[in-house]
Coordinates of C-alpha atoms in Angstrom, one line a residue:
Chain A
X1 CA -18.9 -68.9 -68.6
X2 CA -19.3 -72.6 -67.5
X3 CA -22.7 -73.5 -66.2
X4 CA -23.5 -77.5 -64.8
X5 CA -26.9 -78.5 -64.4
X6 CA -27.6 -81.7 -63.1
X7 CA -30.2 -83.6 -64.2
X8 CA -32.7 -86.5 -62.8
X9 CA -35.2 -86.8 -65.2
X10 CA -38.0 -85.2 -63.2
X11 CA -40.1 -82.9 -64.8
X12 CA -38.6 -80.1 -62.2
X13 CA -35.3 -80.5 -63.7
X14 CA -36.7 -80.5 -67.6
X15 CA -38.6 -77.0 -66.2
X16 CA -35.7 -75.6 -64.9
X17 CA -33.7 -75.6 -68.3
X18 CA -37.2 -74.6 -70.4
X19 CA -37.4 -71.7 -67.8
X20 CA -33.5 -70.7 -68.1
X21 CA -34.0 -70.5 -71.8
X22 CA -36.6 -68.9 -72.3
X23 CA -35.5 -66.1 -69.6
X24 CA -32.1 -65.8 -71.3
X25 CA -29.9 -67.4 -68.0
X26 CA -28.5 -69.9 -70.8
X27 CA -27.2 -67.1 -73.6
X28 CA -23.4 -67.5 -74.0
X29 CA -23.3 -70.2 -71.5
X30 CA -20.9 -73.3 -72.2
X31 CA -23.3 -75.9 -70.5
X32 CA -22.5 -79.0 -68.9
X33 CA -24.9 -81.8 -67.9
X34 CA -24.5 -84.4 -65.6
X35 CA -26.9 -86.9 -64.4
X36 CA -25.8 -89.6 -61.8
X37 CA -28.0 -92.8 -60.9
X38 CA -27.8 -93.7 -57.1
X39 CA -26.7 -96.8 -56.0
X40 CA -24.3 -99.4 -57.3
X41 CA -24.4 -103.1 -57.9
X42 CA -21.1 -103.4 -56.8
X43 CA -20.5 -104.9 -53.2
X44 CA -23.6 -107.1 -53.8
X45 CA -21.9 -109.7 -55.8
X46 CA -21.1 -111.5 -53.3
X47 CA -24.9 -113.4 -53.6
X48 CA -25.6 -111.9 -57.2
X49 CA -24.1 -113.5 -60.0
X50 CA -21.8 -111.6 -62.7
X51 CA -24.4 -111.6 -65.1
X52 CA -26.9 -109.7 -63.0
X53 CA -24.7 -107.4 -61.8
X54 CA -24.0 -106.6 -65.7
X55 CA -27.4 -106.0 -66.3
X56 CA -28.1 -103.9 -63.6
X57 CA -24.7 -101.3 -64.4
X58 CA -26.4 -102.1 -68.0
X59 CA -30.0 -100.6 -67.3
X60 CA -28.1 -97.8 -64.9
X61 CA -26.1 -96.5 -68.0
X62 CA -29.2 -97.2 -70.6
X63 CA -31.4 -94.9 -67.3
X64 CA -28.8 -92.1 -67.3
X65 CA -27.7 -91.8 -71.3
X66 CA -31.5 -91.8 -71.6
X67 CA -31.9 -88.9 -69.2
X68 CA -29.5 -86.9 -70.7
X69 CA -30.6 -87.3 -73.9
X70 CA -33.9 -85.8 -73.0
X71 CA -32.4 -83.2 -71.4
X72 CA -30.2 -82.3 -74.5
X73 CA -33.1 -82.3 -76.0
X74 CA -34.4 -79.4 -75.1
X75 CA -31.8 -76.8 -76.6
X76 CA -31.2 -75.3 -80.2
X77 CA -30.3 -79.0 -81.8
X78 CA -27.1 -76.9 -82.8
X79 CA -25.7 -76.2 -79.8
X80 CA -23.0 -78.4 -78.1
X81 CA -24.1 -79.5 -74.7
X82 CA -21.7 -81.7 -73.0
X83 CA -23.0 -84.4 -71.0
X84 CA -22.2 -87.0 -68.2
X85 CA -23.0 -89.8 -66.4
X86 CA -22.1 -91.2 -62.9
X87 CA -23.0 -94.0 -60.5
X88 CA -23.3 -93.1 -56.8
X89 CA -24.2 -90.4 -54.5
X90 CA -25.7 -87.6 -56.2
X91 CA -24.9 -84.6 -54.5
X92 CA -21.1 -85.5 -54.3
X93 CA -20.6 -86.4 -57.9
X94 CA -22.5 -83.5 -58.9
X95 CA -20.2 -81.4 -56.6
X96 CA -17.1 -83.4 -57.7
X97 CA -17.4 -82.4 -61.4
X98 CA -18.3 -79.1 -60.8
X99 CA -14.7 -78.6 -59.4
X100 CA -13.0 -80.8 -62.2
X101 CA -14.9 -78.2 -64.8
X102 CA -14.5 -75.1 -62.6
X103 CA -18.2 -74.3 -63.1
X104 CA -18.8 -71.5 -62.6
X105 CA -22.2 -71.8 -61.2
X106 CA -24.4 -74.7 -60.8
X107 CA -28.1 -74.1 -61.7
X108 CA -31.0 -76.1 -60.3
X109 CA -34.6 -75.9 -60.4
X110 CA -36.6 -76.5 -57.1
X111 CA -37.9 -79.9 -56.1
X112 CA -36.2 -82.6 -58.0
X113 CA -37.4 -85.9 -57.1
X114 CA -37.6 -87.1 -53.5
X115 CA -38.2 -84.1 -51.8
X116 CA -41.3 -83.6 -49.2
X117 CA -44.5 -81.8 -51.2
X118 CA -43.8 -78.7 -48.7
X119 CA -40.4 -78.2 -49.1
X120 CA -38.7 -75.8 -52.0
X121 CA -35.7 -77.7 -52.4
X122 CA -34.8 -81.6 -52.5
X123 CA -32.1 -83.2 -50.4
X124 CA -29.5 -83.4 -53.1
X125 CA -30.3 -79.4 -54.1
X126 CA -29.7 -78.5 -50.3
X127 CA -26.4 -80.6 -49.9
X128 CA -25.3 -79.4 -53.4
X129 CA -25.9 -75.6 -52.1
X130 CA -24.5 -76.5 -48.9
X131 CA -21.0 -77.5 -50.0
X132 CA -20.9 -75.6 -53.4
X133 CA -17.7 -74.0 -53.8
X134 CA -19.7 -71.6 -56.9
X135 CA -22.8 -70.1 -56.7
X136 CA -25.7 -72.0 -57.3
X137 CA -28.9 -70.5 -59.1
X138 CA -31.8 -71.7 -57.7
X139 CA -34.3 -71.3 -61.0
X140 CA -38.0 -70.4 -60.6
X141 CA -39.9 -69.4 -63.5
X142 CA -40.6 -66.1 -62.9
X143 CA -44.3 -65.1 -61.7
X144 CA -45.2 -61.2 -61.3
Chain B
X1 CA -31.3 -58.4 -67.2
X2 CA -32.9 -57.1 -64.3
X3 CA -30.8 -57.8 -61.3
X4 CA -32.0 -57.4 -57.6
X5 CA -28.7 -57.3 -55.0
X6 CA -30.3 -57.1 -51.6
X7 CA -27.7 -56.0 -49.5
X8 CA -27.0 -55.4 -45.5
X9 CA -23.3 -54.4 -45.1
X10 CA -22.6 -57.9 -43.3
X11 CA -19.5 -59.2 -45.0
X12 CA -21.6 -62.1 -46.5
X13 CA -23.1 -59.6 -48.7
X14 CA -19.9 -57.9 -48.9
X15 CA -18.7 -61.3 -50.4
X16 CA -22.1 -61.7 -52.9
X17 CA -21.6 -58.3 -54.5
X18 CA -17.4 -59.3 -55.1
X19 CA -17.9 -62.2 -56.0
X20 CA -20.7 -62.1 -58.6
X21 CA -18.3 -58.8 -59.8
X22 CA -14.8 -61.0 -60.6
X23 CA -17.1 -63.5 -62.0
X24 CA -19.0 -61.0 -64.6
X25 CA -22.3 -62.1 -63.7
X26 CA -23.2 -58.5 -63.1
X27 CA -21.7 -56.7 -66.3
X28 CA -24.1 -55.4 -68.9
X29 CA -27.3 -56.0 -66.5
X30 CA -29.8 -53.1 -65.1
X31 CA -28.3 -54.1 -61.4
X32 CA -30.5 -52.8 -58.1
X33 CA -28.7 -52.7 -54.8
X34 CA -31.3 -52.8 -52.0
X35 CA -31.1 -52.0 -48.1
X36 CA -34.1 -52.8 -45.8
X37 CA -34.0 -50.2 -42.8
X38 CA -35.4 -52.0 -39.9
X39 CA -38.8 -50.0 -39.4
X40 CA -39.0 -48.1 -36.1
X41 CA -39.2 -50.0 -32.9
X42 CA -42.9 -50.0 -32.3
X43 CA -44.6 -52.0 -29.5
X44 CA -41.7 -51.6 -27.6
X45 CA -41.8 -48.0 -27.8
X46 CA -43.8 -47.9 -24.4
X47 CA -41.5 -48.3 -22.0
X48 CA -38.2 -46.7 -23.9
X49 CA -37.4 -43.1 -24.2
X50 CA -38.8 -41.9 -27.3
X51 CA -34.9 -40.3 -27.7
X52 CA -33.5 -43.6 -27.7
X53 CA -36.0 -44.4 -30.5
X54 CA -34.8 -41.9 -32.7
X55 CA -31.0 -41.9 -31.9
X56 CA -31.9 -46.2 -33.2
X57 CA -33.7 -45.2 -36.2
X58 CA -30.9 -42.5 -37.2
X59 CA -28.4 -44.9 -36.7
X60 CA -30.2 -47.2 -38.7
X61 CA -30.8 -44.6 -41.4
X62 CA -27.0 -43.8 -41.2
X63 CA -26.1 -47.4 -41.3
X64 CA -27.9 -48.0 -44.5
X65 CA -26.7 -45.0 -46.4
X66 CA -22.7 -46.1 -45.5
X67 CA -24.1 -49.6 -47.1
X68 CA -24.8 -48.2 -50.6
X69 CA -21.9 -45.8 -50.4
X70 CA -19.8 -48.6 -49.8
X71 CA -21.4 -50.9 -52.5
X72 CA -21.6 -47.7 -55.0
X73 CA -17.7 -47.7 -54.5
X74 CA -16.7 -51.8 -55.0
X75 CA -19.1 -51.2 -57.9
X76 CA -17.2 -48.1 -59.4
X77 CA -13.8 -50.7 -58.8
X78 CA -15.6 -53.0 -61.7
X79 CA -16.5 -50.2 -63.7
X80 CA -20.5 -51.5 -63.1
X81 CA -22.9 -49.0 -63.0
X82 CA -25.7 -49.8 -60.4
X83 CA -28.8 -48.3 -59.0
X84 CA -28.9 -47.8 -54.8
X85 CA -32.2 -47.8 -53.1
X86 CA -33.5 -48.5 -49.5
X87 CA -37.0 -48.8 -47.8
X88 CA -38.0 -49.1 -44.2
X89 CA -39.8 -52.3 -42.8
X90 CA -39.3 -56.3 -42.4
X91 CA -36.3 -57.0 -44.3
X92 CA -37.4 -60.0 -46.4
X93 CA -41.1 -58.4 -46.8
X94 CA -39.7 -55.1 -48.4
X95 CA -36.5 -56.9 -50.7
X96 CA -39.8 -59.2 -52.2
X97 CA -41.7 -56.1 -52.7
X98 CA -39.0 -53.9 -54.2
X99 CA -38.3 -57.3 -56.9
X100 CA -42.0 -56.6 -57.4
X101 CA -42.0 -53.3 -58.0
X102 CA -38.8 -53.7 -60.6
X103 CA -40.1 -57.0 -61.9
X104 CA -36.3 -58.0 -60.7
X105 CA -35.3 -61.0 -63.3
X106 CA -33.1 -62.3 -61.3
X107 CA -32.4 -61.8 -57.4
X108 CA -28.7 -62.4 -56.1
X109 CA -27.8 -62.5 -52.4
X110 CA -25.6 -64.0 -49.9
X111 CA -26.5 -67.0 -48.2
X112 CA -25.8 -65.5 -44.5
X113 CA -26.8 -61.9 -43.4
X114 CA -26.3 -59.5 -40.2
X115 CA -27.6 -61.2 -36.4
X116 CA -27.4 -65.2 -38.1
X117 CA -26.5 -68.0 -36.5
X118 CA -23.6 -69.5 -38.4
X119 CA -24.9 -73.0 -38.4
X120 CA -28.6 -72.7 -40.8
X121 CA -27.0 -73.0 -44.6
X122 CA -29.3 -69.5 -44.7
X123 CA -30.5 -66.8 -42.8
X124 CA -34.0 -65.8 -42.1
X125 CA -33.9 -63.4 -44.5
X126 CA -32.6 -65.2 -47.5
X127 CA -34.3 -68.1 -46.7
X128 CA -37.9 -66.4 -46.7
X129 CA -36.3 -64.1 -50.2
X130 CA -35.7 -67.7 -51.6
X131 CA -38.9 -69.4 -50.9
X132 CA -41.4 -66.2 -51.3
X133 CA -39.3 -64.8 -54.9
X134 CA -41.5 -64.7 -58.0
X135 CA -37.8 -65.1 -60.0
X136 CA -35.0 -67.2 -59.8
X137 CA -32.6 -66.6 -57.4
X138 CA -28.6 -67.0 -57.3
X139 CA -27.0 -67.6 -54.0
X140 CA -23.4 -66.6 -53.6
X141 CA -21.4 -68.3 -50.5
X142 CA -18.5 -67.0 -48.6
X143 CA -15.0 -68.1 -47.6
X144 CA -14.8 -70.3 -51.0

């Protein structure tokens, strides 16, 4: 069973795989990460020079290796995690992939970053469970 | 894994309970399929005929008991054994209580129920399950 998780670097997300592991969501799971930095320098070059716009697509690949990294991480060293990294709007590359691996959930924790102090989810976990075409698992650590 | 399935024979739920089947979530798990009965309709009481009142709550009652029969049956189809239960009250208040009461690990519902408008990404109910649940949650969507 293919699980994606999508990852931002926020402690939310890093809580949302501790929490899945330790409560057993992750056991026999092929998992994919993904983790995809907003923005592009691309259609701004018309006033930045080449060289900037390498560095910044530089520092957005060194930003998102780095994040998924971390996030590998935090499972059994000998497990294979696949992982990868995209430019651009978050929710639809997330969604994007998880059709091209035919995931067959998506699991998210609850307030990545962005997202108002009252609200549950973020804006990218609401449009990803909005237009999902798996379930998605909204992890919580569970509290009774 | 403890598995809560709150369920209200809307074809949303219908969908959650098929759905997480052909996918396997649910094989090998201690799986709970819950009804809410809407509780007796006090405070209007006053001005109905107390017969009315009881032909509503039997029809309720009878309502609820065709909702596990039918999930018992798409359950038997997956070769999944499954526990049914039902309690009478607020919907959301008594599906939270019953993951309580099983220390659910795991709560898995649609994302639309009976009486919702179409256009909130959930219902009332699933919304308040989702923001109140002391465990993760997985919501399944229809028509995908």
């Amino acid at each position: 069973m293919k699980v994606l998780i999508p990852v931002d670097g926020s402690t939310y997300a890093k809580e949302a795989i501790v929490t899945a592991l330790e409560e057993g969501f992750l056991e026999e799971k092929e998992v994919h990460l993904i983790t995809v930095v907003e923005g592009t320098a691309a259609g701004r070059d018309s006033y930045l020079s080449d060289d900037v716009v390498q560095q910044i697509l530089d520092a957005q690949a060194k930003a998102g290796s780095e994040i998924l990294e971390q996030a590998k991480g935090l499972f059994d060293p000998n497990r294979q995690i696949s992982g990868v990294f995209r430019v651009g709007d978050a929710a639809e590359n997330i969604l994007d992939y998880a059709k091209t691996i035919e995931a067959d959930f998506i699991m998210m924790g609850t307030r990545g970053r962005g997202a108002l102090g009252s609200m549950l989810l973020g804006s990218v976990s609401i449009k990803i469970l909005q237009h999902a075409q798996c379930p998605v698992l909204i992890m919580k650590k569970k509290n009774y | 894994m403890k598995i809560l399935m709150p369920i209200d024979g809307s074809n949303s739920s219908k969908n959650a309970m098929i759905r997480s089947l052909e996918r396997g979530l649910l094989t090998g798990n201690d799986v709970h399929v819950f009804v809410a009965i809407p509780d007796k309709i006090t405070g209007r009481g006053y001005h109905i005929n107390p017969d009315v009142i009881e032909h509503v709550d039997e029809s309720f009652e009878k309502h609820a008991k065709q909702t596990l029969e039918e999930a018992k049956g798409i359950f038997k189809r997956y070769n999944v054994e499954v526990t049914t239960d039902c309690a009478k009250g607020d919907a959301a208040k008594e599906i939270l209580e019953y993951a309580d009461k099983i220390k659910a690990d795991l709560i898995i519902m649609g994302n639309r129920g009976l009486g919702a408008f179409s256009k909130t990404l959930l219902g009332s109910v699933s919304s308040k399950v989702l923001s109140q649940a002391k465990s993760s949650v997985l919501i399944v969507k229809e028509g995908e």
